[in-house]
PDB file of C-alpha atoms in Angstrom:
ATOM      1  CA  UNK A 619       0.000   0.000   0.000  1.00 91.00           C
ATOM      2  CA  UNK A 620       1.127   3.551  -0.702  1.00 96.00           C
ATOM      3  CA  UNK A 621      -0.387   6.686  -0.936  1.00 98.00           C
ATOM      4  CA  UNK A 622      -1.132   6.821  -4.536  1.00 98.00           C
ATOM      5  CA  UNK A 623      -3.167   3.544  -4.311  1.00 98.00           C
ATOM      6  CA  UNK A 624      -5.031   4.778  -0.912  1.00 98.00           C
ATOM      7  CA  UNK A 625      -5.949   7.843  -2.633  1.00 98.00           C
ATOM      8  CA  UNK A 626      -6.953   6.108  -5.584  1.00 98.00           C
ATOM      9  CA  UNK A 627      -9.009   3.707  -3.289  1.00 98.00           C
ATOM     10  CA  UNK A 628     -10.752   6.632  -1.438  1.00 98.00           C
ATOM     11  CA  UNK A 629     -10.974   8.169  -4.831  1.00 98.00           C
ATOM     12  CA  UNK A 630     -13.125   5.215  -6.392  1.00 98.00           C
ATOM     13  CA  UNK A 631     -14.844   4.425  -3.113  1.00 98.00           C
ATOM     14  CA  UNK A 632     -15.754   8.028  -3.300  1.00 98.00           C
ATOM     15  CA  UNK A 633     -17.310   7.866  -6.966  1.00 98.00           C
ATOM     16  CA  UNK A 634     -19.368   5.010  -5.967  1.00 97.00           C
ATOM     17  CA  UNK A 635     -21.033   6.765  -3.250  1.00 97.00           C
ATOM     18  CA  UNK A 636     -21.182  10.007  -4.409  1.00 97.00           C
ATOM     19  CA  UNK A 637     -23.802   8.455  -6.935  1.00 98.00           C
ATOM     20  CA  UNK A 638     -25.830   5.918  -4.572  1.00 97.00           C
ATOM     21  CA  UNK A 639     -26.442   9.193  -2.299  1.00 96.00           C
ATOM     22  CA  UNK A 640     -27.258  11.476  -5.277  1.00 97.00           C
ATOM     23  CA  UNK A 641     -29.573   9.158  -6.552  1.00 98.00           C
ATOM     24  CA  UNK A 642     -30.892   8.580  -3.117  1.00 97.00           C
ATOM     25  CA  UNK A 643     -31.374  11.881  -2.199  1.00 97.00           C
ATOM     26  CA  UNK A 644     -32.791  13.805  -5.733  1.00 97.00           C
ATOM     27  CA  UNK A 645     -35.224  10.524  -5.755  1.00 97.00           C
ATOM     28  CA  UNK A 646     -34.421  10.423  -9.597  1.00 97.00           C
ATOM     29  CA  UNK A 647     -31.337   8.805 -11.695  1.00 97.00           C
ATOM     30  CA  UNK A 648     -31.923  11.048 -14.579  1.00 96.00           C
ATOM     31  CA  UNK A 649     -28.116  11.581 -16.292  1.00 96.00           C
ATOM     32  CA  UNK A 650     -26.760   8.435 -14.989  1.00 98.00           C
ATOM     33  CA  UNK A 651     -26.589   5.754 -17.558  1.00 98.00           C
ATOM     34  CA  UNK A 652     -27.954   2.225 -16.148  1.00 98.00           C
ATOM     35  CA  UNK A 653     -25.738   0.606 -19.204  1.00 98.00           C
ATOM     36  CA  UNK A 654     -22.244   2.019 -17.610  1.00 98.00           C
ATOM     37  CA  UNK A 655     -23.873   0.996 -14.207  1.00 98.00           C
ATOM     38  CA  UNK A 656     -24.704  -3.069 -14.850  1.00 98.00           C
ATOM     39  CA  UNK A 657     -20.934  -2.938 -16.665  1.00 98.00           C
ATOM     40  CA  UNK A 658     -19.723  -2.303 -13.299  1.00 98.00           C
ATOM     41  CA  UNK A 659     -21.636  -4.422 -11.713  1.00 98.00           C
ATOM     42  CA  UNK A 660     -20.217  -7.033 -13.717  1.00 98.00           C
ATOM     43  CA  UNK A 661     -16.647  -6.008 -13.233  1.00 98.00           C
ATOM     44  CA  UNK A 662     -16.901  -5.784  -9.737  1.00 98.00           C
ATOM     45  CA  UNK A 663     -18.651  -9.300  -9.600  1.00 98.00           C
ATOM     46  CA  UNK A 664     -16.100 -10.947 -11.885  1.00 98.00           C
ATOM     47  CA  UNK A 665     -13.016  -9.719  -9.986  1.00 98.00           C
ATOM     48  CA  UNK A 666     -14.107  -9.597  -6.940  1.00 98.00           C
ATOM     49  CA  UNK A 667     -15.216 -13.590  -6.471  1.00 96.00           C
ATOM     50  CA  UNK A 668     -11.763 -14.222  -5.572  1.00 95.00           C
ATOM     51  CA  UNK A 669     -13.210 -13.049  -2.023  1.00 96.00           C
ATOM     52  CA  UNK A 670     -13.781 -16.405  -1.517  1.00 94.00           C
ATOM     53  CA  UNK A 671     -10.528 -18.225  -3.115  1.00 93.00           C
ATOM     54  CA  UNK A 672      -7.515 -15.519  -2.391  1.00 92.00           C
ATOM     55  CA  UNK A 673      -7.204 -13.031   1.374  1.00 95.00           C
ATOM     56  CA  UNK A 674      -4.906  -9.892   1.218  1.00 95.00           C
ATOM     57  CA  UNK A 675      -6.038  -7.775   3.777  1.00 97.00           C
ATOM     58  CA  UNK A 676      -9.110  -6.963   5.769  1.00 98.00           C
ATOM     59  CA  UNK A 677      -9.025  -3.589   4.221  1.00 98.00           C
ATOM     60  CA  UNK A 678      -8.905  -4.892   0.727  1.00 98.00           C
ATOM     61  CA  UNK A 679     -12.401  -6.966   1.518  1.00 98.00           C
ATOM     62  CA  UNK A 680     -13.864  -4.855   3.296  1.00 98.00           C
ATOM     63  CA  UNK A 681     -13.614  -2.218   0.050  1.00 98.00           C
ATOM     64  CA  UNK A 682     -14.519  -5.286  -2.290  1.00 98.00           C
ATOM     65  CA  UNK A 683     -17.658  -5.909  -0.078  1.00 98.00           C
ATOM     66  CA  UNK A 684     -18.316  -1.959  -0.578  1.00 98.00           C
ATOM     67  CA  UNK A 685     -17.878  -1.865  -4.036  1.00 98.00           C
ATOM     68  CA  UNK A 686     -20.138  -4.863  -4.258  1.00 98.00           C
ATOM     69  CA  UNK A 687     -22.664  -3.919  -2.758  1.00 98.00           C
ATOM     70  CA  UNK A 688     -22.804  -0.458  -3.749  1.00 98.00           C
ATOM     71  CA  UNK A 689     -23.090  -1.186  -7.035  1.00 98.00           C
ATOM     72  CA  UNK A 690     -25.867  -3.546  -6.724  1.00 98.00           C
ATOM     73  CA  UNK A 691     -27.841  -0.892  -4.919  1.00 98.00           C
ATOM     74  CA  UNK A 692     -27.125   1.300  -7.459  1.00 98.00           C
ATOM     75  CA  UNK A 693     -28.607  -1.291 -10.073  1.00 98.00           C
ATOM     76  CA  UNK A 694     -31.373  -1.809  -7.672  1.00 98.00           C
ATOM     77  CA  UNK A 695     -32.337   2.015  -7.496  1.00 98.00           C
ATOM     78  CA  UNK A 696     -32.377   2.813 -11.056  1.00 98.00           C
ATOM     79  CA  UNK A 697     -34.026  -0.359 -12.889  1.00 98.00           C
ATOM     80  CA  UNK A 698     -37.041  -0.763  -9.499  1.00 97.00           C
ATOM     81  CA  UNK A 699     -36.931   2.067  -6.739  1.00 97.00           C
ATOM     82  CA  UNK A 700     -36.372   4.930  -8.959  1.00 98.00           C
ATOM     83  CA  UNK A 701     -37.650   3.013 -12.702  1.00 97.00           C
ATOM     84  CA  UNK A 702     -39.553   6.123 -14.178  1.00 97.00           C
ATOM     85  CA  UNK A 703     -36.445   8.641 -13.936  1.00 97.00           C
ATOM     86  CA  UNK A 704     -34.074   6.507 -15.804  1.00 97.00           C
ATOM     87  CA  UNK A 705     -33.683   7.957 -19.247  1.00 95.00           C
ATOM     88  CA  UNK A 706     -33.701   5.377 -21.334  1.00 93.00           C
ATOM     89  CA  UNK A 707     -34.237   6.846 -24.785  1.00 95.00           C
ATOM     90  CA  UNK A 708     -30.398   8.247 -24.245  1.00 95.00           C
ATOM     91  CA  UNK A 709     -28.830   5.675 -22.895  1.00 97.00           C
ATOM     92  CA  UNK A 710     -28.570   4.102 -26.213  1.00 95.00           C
ATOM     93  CA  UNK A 711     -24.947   2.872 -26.261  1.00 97.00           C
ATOM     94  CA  UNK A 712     -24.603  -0.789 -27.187  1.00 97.00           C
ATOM     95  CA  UNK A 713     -22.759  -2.827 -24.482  1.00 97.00           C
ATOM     96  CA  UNK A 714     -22.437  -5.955 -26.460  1.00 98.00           C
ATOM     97  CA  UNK A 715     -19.361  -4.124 -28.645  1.00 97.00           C
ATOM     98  CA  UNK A 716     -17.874  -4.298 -25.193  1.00 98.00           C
ATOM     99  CA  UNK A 717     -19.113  -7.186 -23.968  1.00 98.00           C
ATOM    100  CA  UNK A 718     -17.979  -9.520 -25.955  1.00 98.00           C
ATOM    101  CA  UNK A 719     -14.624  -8.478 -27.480  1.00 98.00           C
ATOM    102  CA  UNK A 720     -13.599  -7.656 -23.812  1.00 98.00           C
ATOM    103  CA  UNK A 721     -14.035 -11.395 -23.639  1.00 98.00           C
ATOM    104  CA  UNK A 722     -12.128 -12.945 -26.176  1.00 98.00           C
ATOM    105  CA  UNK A 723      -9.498 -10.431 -25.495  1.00 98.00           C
ATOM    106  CA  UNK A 724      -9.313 -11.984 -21.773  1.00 98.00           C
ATOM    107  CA  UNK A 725      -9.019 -15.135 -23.710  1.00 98.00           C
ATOM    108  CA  UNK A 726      -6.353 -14.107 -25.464  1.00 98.00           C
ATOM    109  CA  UNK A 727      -4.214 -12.261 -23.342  1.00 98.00           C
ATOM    110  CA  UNK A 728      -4.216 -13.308 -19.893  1.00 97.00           C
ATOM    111  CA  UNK A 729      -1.579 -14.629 -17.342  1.00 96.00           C
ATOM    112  CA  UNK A 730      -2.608 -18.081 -16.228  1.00 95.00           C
ATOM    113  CA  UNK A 731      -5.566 -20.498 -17.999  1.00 95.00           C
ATOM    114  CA  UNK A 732      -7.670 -20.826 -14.952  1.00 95.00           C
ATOM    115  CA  UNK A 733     -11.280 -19.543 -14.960  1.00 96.00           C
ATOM    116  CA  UNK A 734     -10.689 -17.164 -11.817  1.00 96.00           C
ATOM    117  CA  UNK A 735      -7.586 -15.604 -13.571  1.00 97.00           C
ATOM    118  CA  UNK A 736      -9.981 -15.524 -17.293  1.00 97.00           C
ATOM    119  CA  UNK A 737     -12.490 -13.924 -14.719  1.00 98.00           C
ATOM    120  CA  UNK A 738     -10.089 -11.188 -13.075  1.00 98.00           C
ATOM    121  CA  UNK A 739      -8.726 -10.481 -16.788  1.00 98.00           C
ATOM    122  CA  UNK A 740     -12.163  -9.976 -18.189  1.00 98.00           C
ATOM    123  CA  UNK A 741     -12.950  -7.344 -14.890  1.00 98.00           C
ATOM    124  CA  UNK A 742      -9.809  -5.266 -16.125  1.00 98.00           C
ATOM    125  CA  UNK A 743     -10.918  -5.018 -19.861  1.00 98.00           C
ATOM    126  CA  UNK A 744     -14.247  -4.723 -19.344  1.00 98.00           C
ATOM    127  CA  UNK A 745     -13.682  -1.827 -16.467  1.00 98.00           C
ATOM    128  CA  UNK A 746     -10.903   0.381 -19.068  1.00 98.00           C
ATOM    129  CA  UNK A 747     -14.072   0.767 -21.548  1.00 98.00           C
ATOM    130  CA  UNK A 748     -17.507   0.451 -19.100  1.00 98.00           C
ATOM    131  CA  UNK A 749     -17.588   4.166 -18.623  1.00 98.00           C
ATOM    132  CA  UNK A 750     -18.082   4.440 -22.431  1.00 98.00           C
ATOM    133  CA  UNK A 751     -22.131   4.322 -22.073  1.00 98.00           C
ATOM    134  CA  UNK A 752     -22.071   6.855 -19.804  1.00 98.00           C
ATOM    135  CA  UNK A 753     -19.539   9.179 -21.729  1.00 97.00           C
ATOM    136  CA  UNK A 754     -21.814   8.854 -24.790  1.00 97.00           C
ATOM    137  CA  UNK A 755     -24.581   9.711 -22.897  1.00 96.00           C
ATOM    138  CA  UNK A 756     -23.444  12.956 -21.621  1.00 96.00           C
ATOM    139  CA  UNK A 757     -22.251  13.552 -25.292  1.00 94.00           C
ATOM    140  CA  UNK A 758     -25.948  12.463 -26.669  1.00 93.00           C
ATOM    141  CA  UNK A 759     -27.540  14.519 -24.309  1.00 93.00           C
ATOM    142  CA  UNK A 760     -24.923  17.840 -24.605  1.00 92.00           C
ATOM    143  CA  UNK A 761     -24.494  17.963 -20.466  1.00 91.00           C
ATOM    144  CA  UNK A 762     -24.271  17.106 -17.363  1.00 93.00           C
ATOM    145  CA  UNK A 763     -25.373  17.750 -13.722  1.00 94.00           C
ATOM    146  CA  UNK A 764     -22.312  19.217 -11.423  1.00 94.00           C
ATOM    147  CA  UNK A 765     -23.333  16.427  -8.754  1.00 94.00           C
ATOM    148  CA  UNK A 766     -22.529  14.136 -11.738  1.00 96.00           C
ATOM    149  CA  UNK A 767     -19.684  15.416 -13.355  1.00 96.00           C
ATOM    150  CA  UNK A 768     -18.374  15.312  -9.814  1.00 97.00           C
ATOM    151  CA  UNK A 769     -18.632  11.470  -9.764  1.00 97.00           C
ATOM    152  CA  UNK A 770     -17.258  10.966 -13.114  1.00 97.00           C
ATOM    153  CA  UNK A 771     -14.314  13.068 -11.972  1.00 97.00           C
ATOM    154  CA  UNK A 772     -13.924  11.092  -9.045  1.00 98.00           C
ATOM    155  CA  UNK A 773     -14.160   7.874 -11.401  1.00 98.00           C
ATOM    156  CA  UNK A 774     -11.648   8.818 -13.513  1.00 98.00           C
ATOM    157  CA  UNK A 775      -9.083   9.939 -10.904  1.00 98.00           C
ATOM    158  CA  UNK A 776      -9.239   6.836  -9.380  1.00 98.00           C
ATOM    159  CA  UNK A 777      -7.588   4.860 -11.976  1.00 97.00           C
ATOM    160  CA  UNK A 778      -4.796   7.894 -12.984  1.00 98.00           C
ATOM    161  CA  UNK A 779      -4.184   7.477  -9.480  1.00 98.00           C
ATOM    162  CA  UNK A 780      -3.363   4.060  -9.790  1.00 98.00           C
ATOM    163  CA  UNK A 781      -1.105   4.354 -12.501  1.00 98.00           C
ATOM    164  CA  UNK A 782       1.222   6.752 -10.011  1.00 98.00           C
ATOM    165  CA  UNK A 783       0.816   3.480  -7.829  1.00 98.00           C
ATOM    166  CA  UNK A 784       1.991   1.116 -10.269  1.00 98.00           C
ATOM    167  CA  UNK A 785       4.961   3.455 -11.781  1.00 98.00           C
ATOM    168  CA  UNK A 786       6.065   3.969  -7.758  1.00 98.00           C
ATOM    169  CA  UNK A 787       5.411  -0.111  -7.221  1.00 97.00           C
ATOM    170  CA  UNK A 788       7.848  -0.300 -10.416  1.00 97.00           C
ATOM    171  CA  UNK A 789      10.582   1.179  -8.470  1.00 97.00           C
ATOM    172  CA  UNK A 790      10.110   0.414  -4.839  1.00 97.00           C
ATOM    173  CA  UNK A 791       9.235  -3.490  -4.995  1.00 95.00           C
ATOM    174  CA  UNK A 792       9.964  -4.308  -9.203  1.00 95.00           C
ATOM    175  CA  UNK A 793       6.014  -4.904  -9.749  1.00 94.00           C
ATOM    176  CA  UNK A 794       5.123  -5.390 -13.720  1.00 95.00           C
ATOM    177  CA  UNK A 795       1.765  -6.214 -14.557  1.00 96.00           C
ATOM    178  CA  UNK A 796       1.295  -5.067 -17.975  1.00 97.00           C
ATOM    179  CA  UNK A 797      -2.525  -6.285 -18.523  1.00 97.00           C
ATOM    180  CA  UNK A 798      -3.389  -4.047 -15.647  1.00 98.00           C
ATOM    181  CA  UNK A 799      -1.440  -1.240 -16.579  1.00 98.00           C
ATOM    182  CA  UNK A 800      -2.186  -0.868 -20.003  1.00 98.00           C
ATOM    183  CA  UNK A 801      -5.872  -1.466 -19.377  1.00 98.00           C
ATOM    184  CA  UNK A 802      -5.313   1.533 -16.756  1.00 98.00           C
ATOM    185  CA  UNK A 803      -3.845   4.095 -19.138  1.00 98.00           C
ATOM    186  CA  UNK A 804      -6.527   2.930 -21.638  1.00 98.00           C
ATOM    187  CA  UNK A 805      -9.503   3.538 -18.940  1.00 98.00           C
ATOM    188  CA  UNK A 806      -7.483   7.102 -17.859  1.00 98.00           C
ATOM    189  CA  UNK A 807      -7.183   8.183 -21.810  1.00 98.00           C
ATOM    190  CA  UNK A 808     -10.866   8.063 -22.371  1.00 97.00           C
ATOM    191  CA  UNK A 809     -11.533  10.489 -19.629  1.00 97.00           C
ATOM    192  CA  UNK A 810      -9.118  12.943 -20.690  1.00 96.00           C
ATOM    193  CA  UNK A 811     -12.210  15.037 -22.726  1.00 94.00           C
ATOM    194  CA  UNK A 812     -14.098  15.069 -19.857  1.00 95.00           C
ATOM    195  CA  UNK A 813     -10.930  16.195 -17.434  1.00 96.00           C
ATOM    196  CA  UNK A 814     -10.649  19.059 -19.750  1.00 95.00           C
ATOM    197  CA  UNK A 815     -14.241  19.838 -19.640  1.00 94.00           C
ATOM    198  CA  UNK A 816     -14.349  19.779 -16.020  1.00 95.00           C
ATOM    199  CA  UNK A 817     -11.437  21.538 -15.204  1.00 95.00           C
ATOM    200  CA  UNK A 818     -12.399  24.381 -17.336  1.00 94.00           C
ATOM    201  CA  UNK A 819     -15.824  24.503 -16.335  1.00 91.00           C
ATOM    202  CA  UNK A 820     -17.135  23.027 -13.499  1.00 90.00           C
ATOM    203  CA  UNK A 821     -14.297  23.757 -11.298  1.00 90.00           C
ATOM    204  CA  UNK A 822     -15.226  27.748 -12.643  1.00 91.00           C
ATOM    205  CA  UNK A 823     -18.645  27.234 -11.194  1.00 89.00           C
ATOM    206  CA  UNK A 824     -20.125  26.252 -14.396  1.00 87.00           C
ATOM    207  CA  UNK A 825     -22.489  23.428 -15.662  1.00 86.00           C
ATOM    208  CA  UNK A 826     -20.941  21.237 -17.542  1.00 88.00           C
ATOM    209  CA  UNK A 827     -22.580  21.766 -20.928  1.00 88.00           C
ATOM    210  CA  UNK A 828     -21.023  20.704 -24.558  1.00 82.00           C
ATOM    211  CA  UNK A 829     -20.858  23.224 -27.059  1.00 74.00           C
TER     212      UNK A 829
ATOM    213  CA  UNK B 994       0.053 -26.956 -12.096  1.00 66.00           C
ATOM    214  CA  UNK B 995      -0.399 -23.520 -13.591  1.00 71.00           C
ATOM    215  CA  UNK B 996       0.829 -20.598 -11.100  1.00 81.00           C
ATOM    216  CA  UNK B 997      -2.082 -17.944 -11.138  1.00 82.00           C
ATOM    217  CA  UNK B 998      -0.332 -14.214 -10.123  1.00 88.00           C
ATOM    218  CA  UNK B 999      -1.420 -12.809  -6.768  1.00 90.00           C
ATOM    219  CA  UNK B1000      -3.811  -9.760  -7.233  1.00 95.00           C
ATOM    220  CA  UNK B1001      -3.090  -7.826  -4.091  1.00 96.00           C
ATOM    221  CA  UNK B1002      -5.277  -4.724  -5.483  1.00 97.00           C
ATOM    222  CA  UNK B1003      -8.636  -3.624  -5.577  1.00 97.00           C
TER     223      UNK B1003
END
């Protein structure tokens, strides 16, 4: 553990309930695409079953727990508690086109040919690109609420934090692991638009509209 | 056996 990870950990734990509280509390999931939110669902679920095979640390399943369950709420409040305010007719992205090749990639290029390391492969792919839904549905719809834009920042901090982490866990203890990497810088570059949008807008005390 | 890496990260 060092301080780029921890902040990257309080960064993504951060995200998660930023959104379950926003929801929550406006009583309405309007902005927030469901697509981008069953992706994660499915990356947390597929990397984190290993909470039954592999222990680290009581802190690491503690926040796998949290992330969990989280993001099942989440699922739960916008497809039954909260059904009417989901915008549907926006949220148009198709999550097959990363569905599936995320697969055969983890079939592909992976460390070890066991189905929990296929599994924890998969998560990583699938996680670089499962923002994309959401992305194109601030782009379809030309903005975004602050609250929101907020928790994407927050997303997309988490895993630029990480890549400090790995590039420090590089020197200090000679930890590679290119899958993860290069699925982090992949997940960091697609944020980049919406870093620049943010940082020039809603940090001014703007909304964050597109032009 | 194959040796599966360690993921020590969330």
């Amino acid at each position: 553990m060092n301080i780029f990870r921890l902040c990257g950990d309080l960064s993504h734990l951060l995200a998660i309930l930023l959104l379950l509280v926003k929801i929550w509390k406006t009583r309405s999931c309007a902005g927030i695409s469901g697509k981008s939110q069953i992706l994660f669902a499915i990356v947390y679920t597929t990397r984190y079953l290993d909470l039954f095979t592999s222990f680290v640390s009581i802190y690491n399943s503690v926040m796998k727990i949290v992330f969990l369950s989280a993001s099942y709420g989440t699922l739960y409040l916008m497809f039954y508690k909260f059904k009417p305010t989901y915008d549907h007719n926006h949220d148009s992205f198709r999550i097959l086109y990363l569905i599936v090749p995320a697969l055969v990639l983890s079939f592909v290029i992976v460390h070890a040919y066991t189905l929990m390391e296929v599994l924890w492969t998969y998560s990583i792919y699938l996680e670089a690109v499962a923002i994309m839904p959401q992305l194109f549905m601030v782009s379809r719809t030309g903005e975004a609420e602050t609250i929101t834009s907020h928790y994407l920042f927050a997303l997309g901090s988490y895993r630029a934090l990480y890549i400090l982490n790995w590039i420090y866990r590089y020197y200090t203890e000679d930890f590679l692991d290119l899958i993860v990497i290069i699925a982090g810088i992949v997940q960091t570059i697609l944020y980049c638009d919406f870093f620049y949008l943010y940082i020039t807008k809603v940090l001014k005390g703007k909304r964050l509209s597109l032009p | 056996p194959v040796t599966e890496p360690e993921h020590d990260e969330l």
